[in-house]
Coordinates of C-alpha atoms (C1' of nucleotides) in Angstrom, one line a residue:
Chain A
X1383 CA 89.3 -11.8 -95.9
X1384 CA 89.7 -11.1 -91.9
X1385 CA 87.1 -8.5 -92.5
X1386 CA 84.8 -10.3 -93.4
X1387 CA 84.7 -11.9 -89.9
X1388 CA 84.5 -8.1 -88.8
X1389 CA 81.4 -7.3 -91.1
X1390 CA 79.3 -10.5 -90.1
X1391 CA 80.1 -9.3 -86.2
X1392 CA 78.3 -6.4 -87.6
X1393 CA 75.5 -8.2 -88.4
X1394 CA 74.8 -8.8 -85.0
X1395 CA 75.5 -5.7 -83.3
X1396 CA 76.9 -2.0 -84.6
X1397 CA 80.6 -1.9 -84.1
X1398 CA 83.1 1.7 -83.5
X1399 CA 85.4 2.5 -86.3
X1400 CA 88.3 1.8 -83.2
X1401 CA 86.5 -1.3 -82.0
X1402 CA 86.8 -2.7 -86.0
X1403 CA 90.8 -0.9 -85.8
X1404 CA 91.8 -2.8 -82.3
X1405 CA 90.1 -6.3 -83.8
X1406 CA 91.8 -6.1 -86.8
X1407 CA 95.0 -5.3 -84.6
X1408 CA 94.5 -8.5 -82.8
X1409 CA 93.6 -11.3 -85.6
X1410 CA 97.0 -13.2 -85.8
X1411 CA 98.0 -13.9 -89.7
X1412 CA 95.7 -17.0 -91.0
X1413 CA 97.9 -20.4 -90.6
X1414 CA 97.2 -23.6 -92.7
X1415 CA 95.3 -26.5 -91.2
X1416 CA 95.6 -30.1 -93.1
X1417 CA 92.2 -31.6 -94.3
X1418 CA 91.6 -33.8 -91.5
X1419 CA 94.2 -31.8 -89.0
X1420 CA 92.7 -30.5 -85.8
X1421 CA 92.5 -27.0 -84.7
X1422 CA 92.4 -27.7 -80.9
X1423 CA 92.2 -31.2 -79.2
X1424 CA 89.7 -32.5 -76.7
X1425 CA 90.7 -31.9 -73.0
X1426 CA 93.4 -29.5 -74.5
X1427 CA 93.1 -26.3 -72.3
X1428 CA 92.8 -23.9 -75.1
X1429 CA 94.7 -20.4 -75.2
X1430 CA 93.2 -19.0 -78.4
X1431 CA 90.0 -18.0 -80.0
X1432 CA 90.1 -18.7 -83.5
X1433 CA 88.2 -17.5 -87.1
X1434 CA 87.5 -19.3 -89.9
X1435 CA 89.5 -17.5 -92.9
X1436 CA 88.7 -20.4 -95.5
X1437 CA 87.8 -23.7 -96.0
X1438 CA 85.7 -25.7 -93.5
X1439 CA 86.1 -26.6 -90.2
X1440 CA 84.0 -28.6 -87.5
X1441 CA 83.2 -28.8 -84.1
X1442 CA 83.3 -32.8 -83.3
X1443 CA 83.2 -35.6 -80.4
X1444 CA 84.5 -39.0 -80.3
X1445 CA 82.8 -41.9 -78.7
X1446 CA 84.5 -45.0 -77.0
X1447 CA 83.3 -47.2 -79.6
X1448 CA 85.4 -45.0 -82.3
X1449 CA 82.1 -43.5 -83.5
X1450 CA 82.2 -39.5 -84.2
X1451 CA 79.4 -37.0 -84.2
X1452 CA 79.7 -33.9 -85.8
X1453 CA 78.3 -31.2 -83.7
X1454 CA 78.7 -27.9 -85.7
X1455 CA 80.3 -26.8 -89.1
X1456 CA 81.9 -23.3 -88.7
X1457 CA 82.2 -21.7 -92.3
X1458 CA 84.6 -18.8 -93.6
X1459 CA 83.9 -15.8 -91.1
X1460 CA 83.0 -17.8 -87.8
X1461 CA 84.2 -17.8 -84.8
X1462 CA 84.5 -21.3 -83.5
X1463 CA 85.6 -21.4 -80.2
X1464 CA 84.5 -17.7 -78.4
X1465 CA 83.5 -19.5 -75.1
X1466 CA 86.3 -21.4 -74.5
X1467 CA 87.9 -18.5 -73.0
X1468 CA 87.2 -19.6 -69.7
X1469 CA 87.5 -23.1 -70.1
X1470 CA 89.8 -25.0 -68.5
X1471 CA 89.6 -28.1 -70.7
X1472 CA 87.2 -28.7 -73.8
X1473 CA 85.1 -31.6 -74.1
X1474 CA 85.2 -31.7 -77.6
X1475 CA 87.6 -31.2 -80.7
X1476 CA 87.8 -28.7 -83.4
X1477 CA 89.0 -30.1 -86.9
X1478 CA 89.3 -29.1 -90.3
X1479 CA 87.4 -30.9 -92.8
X1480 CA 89.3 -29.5 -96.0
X1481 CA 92.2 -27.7 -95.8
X1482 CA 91.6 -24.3 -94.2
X1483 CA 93.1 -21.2 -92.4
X1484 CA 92.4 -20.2 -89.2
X1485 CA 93.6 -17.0 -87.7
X1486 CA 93.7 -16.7 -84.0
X1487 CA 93.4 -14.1 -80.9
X1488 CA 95.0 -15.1 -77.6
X1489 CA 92.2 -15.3 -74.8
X1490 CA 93.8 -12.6 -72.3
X1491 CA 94.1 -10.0 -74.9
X1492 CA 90.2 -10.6 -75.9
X1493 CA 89.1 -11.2 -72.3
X1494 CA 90.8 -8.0 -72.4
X1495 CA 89.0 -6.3 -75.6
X1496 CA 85.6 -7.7 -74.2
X1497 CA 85.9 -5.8 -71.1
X1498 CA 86.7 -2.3 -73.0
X1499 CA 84.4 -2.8 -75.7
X1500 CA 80.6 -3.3 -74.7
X1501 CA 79.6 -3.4 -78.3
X1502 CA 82.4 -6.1 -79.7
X1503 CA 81.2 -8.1 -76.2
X1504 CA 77.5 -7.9 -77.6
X1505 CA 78.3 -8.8 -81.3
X1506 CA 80.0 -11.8 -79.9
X1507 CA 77.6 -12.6 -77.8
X1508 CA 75.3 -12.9 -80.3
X1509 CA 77.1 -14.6 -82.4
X1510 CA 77.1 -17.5 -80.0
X1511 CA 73.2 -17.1 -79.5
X1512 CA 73.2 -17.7 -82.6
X1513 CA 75.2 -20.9 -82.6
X1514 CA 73.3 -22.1 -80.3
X1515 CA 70.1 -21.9 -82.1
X1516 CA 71.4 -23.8 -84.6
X1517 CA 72.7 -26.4 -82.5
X1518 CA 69.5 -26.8 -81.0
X1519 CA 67.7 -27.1 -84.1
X1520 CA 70.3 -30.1 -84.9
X1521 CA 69.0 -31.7 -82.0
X1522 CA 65.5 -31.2 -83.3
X1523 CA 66.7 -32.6 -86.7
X1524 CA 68.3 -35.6 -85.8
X1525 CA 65.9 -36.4 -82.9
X1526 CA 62.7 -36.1 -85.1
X1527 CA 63.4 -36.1 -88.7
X1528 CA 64.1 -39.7 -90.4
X1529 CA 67.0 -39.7 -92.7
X1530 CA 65.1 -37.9 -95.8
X1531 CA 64.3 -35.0 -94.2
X1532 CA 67.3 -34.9 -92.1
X1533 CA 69.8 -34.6 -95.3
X1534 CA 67.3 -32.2 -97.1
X1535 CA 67.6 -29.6 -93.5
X1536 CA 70.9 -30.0 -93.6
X1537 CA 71.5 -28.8 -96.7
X1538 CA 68.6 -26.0 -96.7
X1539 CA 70.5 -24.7 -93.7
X1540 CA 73.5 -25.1 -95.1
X1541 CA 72.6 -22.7 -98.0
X1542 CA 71.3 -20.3 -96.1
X1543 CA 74.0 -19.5 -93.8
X1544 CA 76.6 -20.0 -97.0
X1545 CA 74.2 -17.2 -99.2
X1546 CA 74.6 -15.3 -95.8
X1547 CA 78.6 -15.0 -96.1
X1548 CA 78.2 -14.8 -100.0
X1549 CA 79.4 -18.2 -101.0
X1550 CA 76.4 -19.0 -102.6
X1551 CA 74.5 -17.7 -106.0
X1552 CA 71.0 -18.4 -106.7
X1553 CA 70.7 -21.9 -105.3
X1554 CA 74.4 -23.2 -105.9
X1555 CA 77.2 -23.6 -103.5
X1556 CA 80.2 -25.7 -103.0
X1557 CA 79.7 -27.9 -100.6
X1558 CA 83.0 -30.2 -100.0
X1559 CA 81.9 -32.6 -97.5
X1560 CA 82.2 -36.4 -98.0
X1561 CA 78.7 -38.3 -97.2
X1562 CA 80.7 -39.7 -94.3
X1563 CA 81.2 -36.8 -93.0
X1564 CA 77.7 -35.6 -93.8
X1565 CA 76.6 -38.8 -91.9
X1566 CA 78.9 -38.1 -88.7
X1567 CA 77.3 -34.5 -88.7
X1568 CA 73.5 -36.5 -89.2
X1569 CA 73.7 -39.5 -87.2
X1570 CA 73.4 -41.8 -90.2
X1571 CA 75.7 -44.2 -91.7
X1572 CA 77.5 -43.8 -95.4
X1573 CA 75.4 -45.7 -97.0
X1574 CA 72.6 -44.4 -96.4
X1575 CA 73.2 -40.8 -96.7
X1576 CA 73.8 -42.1 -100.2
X1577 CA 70.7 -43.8 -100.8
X1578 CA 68.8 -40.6 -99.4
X1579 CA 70.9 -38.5 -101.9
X1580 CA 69.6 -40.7 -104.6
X1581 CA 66.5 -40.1 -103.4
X1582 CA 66.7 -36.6 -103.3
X1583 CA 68.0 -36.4 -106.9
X1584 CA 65.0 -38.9 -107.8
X1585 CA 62.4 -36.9 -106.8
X1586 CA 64.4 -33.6 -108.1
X1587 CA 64.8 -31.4 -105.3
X1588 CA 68.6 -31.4 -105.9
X1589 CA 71.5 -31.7 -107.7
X1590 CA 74.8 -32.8 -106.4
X1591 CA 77.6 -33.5 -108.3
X1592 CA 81.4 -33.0 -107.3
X1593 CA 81.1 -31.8 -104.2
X1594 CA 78.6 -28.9 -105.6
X1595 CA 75.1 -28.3 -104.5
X1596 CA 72.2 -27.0 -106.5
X1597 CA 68.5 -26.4 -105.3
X1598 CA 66.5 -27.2 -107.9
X1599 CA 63.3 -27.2 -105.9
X1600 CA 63.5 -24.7 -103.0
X1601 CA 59.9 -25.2 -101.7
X1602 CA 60.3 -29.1 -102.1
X1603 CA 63.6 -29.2 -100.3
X1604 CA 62.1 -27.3 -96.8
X1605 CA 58.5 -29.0 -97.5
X1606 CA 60.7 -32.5 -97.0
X1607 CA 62.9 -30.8 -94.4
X1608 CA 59.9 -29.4 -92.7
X1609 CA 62.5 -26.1 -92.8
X1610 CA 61.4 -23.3 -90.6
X1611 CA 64.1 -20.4 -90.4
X1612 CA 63.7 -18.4 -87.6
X1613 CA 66.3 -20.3 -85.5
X1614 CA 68.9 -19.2 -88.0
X1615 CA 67.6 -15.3 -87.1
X1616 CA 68.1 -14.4 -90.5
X1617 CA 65.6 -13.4 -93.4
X1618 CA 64.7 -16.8 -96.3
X1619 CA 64.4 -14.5 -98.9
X1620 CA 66.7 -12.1 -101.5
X1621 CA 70.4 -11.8 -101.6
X1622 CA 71.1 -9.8 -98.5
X1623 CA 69.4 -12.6 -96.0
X1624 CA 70.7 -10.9 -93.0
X1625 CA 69.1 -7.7 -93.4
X1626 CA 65.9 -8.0 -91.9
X1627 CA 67.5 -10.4 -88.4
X1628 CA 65.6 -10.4 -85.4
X1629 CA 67.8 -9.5 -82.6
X1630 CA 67.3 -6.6 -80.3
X1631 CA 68.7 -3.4 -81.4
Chain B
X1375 CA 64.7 -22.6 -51.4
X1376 CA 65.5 -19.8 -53.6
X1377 CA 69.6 -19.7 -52.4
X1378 CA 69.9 -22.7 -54.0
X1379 CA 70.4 -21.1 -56.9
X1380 CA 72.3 -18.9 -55.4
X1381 CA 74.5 -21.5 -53.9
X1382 CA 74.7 -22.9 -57.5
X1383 CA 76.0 -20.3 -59.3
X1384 CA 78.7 -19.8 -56.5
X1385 CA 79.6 -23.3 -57.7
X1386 CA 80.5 -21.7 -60.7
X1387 CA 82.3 -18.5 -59.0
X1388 CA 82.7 -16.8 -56.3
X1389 CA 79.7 -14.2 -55.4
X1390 CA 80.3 -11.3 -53.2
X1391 CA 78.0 -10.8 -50.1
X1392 CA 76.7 -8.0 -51.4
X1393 CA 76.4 -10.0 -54.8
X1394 CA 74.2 -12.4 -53.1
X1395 CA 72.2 -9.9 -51.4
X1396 CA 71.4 -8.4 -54.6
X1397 CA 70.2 -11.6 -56.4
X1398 CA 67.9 -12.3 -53.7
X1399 CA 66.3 -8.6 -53.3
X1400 CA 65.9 -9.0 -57.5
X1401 CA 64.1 -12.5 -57.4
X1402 CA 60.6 -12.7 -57.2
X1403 CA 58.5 -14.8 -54.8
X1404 CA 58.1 -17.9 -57.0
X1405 CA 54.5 -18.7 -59.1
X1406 CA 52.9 -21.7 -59.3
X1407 CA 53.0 -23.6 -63.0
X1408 CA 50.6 -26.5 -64.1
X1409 CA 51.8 -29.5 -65.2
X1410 CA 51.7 -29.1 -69.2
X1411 CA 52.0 -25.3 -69.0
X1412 CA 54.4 -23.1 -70.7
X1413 CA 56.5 -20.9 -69.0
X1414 CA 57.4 -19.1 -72.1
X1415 CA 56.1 -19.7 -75.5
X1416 CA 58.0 -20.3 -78.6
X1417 CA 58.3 -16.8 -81.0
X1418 CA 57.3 -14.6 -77.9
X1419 CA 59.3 -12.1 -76.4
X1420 CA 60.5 -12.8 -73.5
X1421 CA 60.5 -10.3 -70.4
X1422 CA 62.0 -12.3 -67.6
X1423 CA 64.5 -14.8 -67.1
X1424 CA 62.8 -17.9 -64.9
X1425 CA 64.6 -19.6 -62.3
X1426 CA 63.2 -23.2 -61.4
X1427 CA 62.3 -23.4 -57.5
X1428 CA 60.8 -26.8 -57.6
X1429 CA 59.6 -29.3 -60.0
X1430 CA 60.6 -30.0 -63.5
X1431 CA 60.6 -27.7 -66.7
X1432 CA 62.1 -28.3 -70.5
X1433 CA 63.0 -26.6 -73.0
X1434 CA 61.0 -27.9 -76.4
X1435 CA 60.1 -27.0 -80.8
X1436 CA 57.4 -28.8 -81.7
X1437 CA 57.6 -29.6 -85.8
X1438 CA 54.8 -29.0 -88.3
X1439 CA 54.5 -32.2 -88.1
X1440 CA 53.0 -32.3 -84.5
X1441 CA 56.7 -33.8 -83.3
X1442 CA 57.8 -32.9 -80.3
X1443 CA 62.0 -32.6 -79.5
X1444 CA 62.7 -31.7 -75.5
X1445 CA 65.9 -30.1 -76.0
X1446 CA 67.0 -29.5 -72.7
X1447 CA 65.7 -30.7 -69.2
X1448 CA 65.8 -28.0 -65.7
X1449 CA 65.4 -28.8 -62.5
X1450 CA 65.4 -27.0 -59.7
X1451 CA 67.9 -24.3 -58.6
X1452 CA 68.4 -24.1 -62.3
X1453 CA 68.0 -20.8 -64.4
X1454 CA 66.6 -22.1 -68.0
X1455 CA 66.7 -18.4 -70.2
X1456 CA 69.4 -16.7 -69.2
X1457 CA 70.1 -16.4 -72.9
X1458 CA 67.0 -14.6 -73.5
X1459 CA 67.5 -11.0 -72.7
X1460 CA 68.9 -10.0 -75.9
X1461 CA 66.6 -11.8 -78.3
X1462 CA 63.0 -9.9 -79.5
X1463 CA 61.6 -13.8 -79.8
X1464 CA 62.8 -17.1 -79.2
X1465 CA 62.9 -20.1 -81.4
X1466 CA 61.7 -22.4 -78.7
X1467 CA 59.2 -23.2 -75.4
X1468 CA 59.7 -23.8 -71.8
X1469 CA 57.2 -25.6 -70.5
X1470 CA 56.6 -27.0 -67.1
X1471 CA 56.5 -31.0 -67.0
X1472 CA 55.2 -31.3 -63.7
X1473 CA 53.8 -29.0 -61.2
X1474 CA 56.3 -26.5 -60.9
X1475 CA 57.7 -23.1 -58.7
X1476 CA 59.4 -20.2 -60.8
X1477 CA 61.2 -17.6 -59.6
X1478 CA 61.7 -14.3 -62.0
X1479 CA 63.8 -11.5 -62.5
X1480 CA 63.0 -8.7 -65.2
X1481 CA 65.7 -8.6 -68.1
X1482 CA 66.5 -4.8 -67.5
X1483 CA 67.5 -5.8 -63.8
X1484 CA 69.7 -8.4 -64.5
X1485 CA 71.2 -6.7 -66.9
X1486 CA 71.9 -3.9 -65.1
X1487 CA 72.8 -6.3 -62.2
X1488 CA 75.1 -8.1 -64.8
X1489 CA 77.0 -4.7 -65.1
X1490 CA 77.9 -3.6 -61.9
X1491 CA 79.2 -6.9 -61.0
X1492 CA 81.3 -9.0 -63.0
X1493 CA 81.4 -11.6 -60.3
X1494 CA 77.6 -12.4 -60.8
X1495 CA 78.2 -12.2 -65.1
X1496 CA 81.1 -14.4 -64.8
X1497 CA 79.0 -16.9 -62.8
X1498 CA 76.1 -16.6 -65.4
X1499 CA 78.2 -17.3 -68.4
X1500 CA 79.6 -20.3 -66.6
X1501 CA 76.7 -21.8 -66.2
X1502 CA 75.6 -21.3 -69.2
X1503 CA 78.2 -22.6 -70.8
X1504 CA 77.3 -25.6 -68.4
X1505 CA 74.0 -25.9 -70.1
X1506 CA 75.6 -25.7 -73.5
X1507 CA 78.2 -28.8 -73.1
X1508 CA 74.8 -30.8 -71.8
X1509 CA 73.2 -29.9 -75.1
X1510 CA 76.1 -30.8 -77.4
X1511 CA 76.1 -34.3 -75.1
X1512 CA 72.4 -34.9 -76.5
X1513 CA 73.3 -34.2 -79.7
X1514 CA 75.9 -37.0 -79.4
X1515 CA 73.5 -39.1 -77.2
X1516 CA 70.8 -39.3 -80.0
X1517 CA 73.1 -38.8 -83.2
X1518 CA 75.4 -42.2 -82.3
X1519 CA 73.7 -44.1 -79.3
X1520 CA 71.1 -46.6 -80.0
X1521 CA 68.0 -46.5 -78.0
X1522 CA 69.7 -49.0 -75.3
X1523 CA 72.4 -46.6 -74.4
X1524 CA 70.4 -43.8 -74.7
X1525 CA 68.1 -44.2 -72.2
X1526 CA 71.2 -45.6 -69.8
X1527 CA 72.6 -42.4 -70.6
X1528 CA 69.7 -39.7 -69.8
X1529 CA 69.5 -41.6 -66.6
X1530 CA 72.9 -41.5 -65.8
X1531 CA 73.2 -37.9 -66.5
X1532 CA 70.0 -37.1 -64.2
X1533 CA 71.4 -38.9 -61.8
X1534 CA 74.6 -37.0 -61.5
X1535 CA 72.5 -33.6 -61.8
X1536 CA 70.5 -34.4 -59.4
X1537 CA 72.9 -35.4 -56.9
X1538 CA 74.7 -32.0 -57.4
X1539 CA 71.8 -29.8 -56.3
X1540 CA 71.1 -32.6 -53.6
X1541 CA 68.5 -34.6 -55.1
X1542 CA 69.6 -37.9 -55.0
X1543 CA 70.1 -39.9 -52.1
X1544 CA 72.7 -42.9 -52.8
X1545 CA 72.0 -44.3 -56.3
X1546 CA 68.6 -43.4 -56.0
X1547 CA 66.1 -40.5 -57.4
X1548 CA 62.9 -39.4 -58.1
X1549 CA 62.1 -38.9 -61.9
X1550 CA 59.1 -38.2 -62.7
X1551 CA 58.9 -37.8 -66.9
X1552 CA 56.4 -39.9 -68.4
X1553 CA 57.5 -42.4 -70.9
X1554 CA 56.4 -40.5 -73.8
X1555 CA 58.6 -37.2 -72.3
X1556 CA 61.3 -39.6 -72.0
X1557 CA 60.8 -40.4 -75.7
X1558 CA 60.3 -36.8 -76.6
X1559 CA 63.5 -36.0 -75.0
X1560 CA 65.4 -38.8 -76.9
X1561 CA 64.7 -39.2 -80.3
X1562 CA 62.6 -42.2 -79.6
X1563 CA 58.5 -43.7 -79.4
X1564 CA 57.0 -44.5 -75.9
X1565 CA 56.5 -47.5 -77.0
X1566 CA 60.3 -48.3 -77.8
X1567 CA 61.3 -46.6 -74.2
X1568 CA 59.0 -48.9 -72.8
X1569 CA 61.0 -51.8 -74.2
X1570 CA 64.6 -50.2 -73.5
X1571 CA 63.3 -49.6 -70.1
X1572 CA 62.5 -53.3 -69.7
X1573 CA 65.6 -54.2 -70.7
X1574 CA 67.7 -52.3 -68.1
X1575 CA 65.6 -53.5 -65.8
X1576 CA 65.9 -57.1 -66.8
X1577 CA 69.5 -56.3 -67.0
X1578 CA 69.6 -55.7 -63.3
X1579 CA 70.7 -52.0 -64.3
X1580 CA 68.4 -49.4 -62.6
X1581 CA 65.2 -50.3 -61.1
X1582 CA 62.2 -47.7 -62.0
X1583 CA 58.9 -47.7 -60.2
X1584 CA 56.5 -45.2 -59.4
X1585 CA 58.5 -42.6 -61.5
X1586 CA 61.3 -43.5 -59.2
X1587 CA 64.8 -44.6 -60.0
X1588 CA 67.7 -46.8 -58.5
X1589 CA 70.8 -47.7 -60.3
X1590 CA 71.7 -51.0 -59.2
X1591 CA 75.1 -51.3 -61.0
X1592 CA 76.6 -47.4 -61.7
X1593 CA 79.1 -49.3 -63.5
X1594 CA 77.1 -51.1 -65.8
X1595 CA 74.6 -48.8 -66.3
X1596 CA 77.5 -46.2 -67.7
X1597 CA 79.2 -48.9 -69.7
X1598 CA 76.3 -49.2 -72.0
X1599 CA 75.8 -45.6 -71.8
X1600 CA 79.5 -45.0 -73.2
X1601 CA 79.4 -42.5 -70.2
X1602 CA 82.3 -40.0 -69.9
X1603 CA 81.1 -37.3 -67.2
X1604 CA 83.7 -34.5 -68.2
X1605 CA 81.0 -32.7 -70.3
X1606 CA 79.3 -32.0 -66.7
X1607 CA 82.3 -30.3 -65.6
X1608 CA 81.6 -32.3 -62.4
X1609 CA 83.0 -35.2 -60.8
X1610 CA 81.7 -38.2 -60.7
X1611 CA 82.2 -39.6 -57.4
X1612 CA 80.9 -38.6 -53.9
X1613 CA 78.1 -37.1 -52.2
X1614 CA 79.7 -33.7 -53.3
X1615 CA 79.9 -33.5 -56.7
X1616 CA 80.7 -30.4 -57.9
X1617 CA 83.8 -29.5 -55.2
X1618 CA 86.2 -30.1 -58.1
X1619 CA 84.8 -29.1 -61.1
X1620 CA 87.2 -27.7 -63.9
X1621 CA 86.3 -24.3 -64.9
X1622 CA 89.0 -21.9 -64.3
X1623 CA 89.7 -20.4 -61.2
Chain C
dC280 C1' 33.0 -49.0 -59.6
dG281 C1' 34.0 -47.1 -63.7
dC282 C1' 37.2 -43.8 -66.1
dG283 C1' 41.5 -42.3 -67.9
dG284 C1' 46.2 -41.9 -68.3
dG285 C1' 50.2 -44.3 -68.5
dG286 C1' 52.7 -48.5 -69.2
dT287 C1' 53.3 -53.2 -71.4
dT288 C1' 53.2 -56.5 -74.9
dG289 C1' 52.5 -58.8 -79.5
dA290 C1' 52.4 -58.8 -84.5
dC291 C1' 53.8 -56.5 -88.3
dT292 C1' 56.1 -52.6 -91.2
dT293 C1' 59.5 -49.3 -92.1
dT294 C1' 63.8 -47.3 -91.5
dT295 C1' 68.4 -47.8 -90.8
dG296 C1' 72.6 -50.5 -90.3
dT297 C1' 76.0 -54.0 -92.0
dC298 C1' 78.7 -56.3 -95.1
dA299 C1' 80.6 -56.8 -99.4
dA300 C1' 81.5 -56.0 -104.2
dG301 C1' 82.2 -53.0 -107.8
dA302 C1' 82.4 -48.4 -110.2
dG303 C1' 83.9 -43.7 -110.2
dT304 C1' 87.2 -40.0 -108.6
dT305 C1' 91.2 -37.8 -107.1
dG306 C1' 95.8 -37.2 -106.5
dT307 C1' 100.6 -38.6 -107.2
dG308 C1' 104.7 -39.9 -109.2
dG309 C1' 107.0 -41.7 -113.0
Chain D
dC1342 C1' 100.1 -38.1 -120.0
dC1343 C1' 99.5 -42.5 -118.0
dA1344 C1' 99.4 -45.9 -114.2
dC1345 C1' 98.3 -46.7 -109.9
dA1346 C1' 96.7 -46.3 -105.2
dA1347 C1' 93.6 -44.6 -102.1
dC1348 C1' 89.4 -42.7 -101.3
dT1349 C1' 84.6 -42.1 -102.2
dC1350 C1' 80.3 -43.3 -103.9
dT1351 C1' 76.8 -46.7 -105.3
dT1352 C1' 74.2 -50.8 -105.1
dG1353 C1' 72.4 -55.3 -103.5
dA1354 C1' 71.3 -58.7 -100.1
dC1355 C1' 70.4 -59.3 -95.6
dA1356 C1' 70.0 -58.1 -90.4
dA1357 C1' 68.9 -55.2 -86.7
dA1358 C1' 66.7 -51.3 -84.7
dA1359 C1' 62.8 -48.6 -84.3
dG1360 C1' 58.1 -47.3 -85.5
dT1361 C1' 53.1 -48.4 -85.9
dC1362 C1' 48.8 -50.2 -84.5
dA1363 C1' 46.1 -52.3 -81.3
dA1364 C1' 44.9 -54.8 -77.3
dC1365 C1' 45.2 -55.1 -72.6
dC1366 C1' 46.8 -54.2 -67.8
dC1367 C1' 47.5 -51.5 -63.9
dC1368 C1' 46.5 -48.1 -60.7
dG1369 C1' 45.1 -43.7 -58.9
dC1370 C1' 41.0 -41.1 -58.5
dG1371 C1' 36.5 -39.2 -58.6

DNA sequence: CGCGGGGTTGACTTTTGTCAAGAGTTGTGG
DNA sequence: CCACAACTCTTGACAAAAGTCAACCCCGCG
């Protein structure tokens, strides 16, 4: 399962046989994180990097008034936390949102990698590019999309980058949040995610149903969304989505 | 005008004479922008990285639906695409908001500079990783603020960023958005910023005239903003902001 | 002096939030 | 296997926030 951290890296930029060898050497054993347990606490200075081995995990802050916002969700194979190596403090949490594993490389020893490894320092680079496309587009989503939309982008995304790591078929895929977490990641309140939902199911674009999404209407779903993909960098189409991605060679 | 930026990034690490010498022998004399113009367009590639020598630029997407989401706002002594030299196109604008001054350096340069001295790439990444916490701060600004604190906090932050790079005098600084790039920038309609706007003002909060701003009460003005300034990884006291910010030495 | 962009205001609509009750689900322990 | 507790989801009635449309004002500028 750590490899599959190794291939998405891939993805992004061609890795050494030795460069996959010495990140292999480094990933710690996965540990167990608690649903609802975080990985690293705001204003903690952090001292590891960590991958998502399984489960779900997010990237979170906490307002004053005890209101949260959900800033990213890092599925199996991401790296959540790469630019915190030179951080002194965080200004946000890590958590899991089901129970998950987690493995971990110290910072000095992949300060350390980066500097020997021009390639693994490019995959990762990209990698974060890439997170930051997609947090930019949730800024777009939850700035300009009313409620409808924003639910059906949220889950269009979601099952593209899930079909990207292979945890989705056709246009199923688990998808365990609760709709209050789904609401602290949209800026909406419980209730009504859940009346968008049962809109969404009204007009057929989706089923959900224990905490398992189908498409049912693909074209619907990103005509509601107003989806358009090329933030994600990854192809909309066929199995192998990450194929055709536009990044430099 | 152009060591500003220069001076900036030393804010963020120490820069070797020769460092700074080579920065300045790489920048271009700076070209002139219209108001409404883009620097770069959305799905081009880009061939430069743009530093901002005077006026205002953002970073936009502009929906199907003729929406438009400013997703990040640069003023001067700023760079705003350091991220772009590895991507073939980019998901997003920069546009100038008002009359503006770049400054340029060709990707291949600076990534050759980037090389040679770690100094200058450790300085880049800093800041922007800088630019990264500001955008995770929107997303939280417009995903759990209501209009009200919103618009406190924008102001707030400007504030503070402006002060850093020596553009505000006291509590008081030019700002010269429009409503409706206010509104564009927040998630909201001119015509509700109008009305939050008249509020702080009735409030005694800030006063705004003649795309000029002075916070009254600081205090105030951050309590309905929920304001916590660790995200700028600056303090928030004193003429001098950024003496003891937290990255790591 | 008139033009035009930006700002303000009012009346009204739509979206979203709040509160509360009830139904369904999940997990646990006996 | 059942009972129970704790969550989660759904729904309704109502309230608040934000959007829409339109008129008008203000002010800089040709």
């Amino acid at each position: 399962m750590l490899e599959s951290w190794i291939a998405r890296l891939e993805q992004f930029a061609p890795l050494s046989g030795e460069d996959k060898l010495e990140l292999g050497r480094l990933l710690s054993e996965p540990r167990r994180v608690h649903a609802g347990e975080d990985i690293v606490r705001e204003g903690e200075a952090p001292t590891h990097i960590h991958i998502i081995v399984s489960g779900i995990a997010c990237c979170y802050k906490v307002l004053p008034d005890g209101g949260r916002q959900i800033i990213a969700l890092h599925f199996p194979s991401h790296a959540c936390d790469i630019h915190h190596g030179i951080l002194s403090r965080v200004d946000h949490a890590i958590g899991a949102l089901r129970p998950t594993q987690v493995a971990y490389i110290p910072h000095e020893n992949m300060l350390d990698l980066l500097e020997r490894s021009p390639r693994i320092a490019k995959a990762l680079w990209r990698s974060t590019l890439n997170d930051n496309a997609i947090l930019r587009e949730w800024l777009v989503n939850i700035g300009r999309r009313e409620g409808y939309g924003r639910v059906a982008h949220i889950l269009y995304e979601v099952y593209l980058r899930l079909k990207a790591v292979g945890q989705a078929d056709n246009h199923s895929f688990e998808f365990p949040l609760t709709q209050t977490e789904l609401a602290d990641a949209l800026g909406l309140t419980p209730v009504h995610v859940s009346r968008v939902i049962s809109r969404l199911r009204a007009e057929s674009l989706i089923v959900l149903r224990r905490r398992a999404v189908t498409i049912i209407d693909p074209e619907g779903l990103k005509a509601v969304a107003q989806f358009s993909p090329g933030y994600l960098q990854m192809a909309d189409q066929g199995p192998e989505g990450n194929k055709s991605n536009t990044l430099r060679g």
